[in-house]
């Protein structure tokens, strides 16, 4: 109880209204339909509520259909992988709450570990997850990609010859088109 309440990662439990089978003997699309409609949140810690900017009252009872209404196709693919393996670590793009509006707020990126829970007969009774907000990291990665792209465009389109030299080995690391033309080398040769 102390771990659950004090954990800095968001933790939640979802429970199916009725346990269901997940194996090659069933129609997995129908089982996914059932899971998305009937597995619902029965427990959530405060860290999880902060990730979504939600209250406990708004969160309890939510289904997978609720969480992933903005991208059901990808969510179904991900949950199929979770159900097939019994567990999965992955990144998801979800939406925060906006006041009383469920999942209508800003995008939140989460890195989570998700695990299925089975009863003695091997039927799935639900699943739980532990996830952390990686939104800031994803934004930094995007900014870095955009910066690298701008640098590459400036570097490649510069009319003056520009070369990049490794300070330790004094080996050429890169050259723009103007430098290659000036020295008469191909990119590979340079």
Short mmCIF file of N, CA, C and O in Angstrom, two decimals, residues 22 32 74-91 116:
data_model
loop_
_atom_site.label_atom_id
_atom_site.label_comp_id
_atom_site.label_asym_id
_atom_site.label_seq_id
_atom_site.Cartn_x
_atom_site.Cartn_y
_atom_site.Cartn_z
N UNK A 22 -7.37 -15.71 -23.82
CA UNK A 22 -6.57 -15.13 -24.89
C UNK A 22 -5.56 -16.18 -25.34
O UNK A 22 -4.54 -16.38 -24.70
N UNK A 32 -10.35 -8.57 -28.27
CA UNK A 32 -9.89 -7.18 -28.14
C UNK A 32 -11.08 -6.24 -27.97
O UNK A 32 -11.04 -5.32 -27.14
N UNK A 74 -3.81 2.06 -33.49
CA UNK A 74 -2.49 1.80 -32.91
C UNK A 74 -2.61 1.18 -31.52
O UNK A 74 -1.82 0.32 -31.15
N UNK A 75 -3.59 1.63 -30.75
CA UNK A 75 -3.78 1.08 -29.41
C UNK A 75 -4.14 -0.41 -29.48
O UNK A 75 -3.61 -1.22 -28.72
N UNK A 76 -5.01 -0.77 -30.40
CA UNK A 76 -5.38 -2.19 -30.53
C UNK A 76 -4.16 -3.03 -30.93
O UNK A 76 -3.98 -4.13 -30.43
N UNK A 77 -3.33 -2.51 -31.80
CA UNK A 77 -2.11 -3.22 -32.19
C UNK A 77 -1.19 -3.40 -30.98
O UNK A 77 -0.64 -4.49 -30.76
N UNK A 78 -1.03 -2.35 -30.19
CA UNK A 78 -0.17 -2.42 -29.01
C UNK A 78 -0.74 -3.41 -27.99
O UNK A 78 -0.01 -4.26 -27.47
N UNK A 79 -2.04 -3.35 -27.71
CA UNK A 79 -2.62 -4.24 -26.71
C UNK A 79 -2.64 -5.68 -27.19
O UNK A 79 -2.52 -6.61 -26.39
N UNK A 80 -2.72 -5.89 -28.48
CA UNK A 80 -2.60 -7.26 -29.00
C UNK A 80 -1.21 -7.81 -28.65
O UNK A 80 -1.08 -8.96 -28.24
N UNK A 81 -0.19 -6.97 -28.82
CA UNK A 81 1.18 -7.40 -28.48
C UNK A 81 1.31 -7.68 -26.98
O UNK A 81 1.96 -8.63 -26.56
N UNK A 82 0.69 -6.83 -26.16
CA UNK A 82 0.72 -7.04 -24.71
C UNK A 82 0.04 -8.36 -24.36
O UNK A 82 0.58 -9.18 -23.61
N UNK A 83 -1.14 -8.58 -24.91
CA UNK A 83 -1.88 -9.81 -24.61
C UNK A 83 -1.17 -11.04 -25.13
O UNK A 83 -1.15 -12.09 -24.48
N UNK A 84 -0.55 -10.95 -26.31
CA UNK A 84 0.17 -12.10 -26.87
C UNK A 84 1.37 -12.49 -26.00
O UNK A 84 1.62 -13.66 -25.76
N UNK A 85 2.11 -11.48 -25.53
CA UNK A 85 3.32 -11.76 -24.75
C UNK A 85 3.06 -11.82 -23.24
O UNK A 85 3.88 -12.34 -22.50
N UNK A 86 1.95 -11.26 -22.80
CA UNK A 86 1.67 -11.20 -21.38
C UNK A 86 2.27 -9.98 -20.70
O UNK A 86 1.95 -9.67 -19.57
N UNK A 87 3.16 -9.29 -21.43
CA UNK A 87 3.79 -8.07 -20.90
C UNK A 87 4.43 -7.33 -22.06
O UNK A 87 4.70 -7.90 -23.10
N UNK A 88 4.66 -6.03 -21.84
CA UNK A 88 5.28 -5.23 -22.88
C UNK A 88 5.79 -3.93 -22.27
O UNK A 88 5.14 -3.36 -21.38
N UNK A 89 6.93 -3.48 -22.73
CA UNK A 89 7.43 -2.15 -22.41
C UNK A 89 7.36 -1.34 -23.69
O UNK A 89 7.87 -1.78 -24.73
N UNK A 90 6.71 -0.19 -23.65
CA UNK A 90 6.58 0.61 -24.86
C UNK A 90 6.25 2.06 -24.52
O UNK A 90 5.91 2.39 -23.39
N UNK A 91 6.39 2.91 -25.53
CA UNK A 91 6.02 4.31 -25.42
C UNK A 91 4.63 4.47 -26.03
O UNK A 91 4.33 3.87 -27.05
N UNK A 116 -0.17 -8.48 -17.96
CA UNK A 116 -1.48 -9.12 -17.87
C UNK A 116 -1.57 -9.90 -16.55
O UNK A 116 -0.57 -10.41 -16.05
#
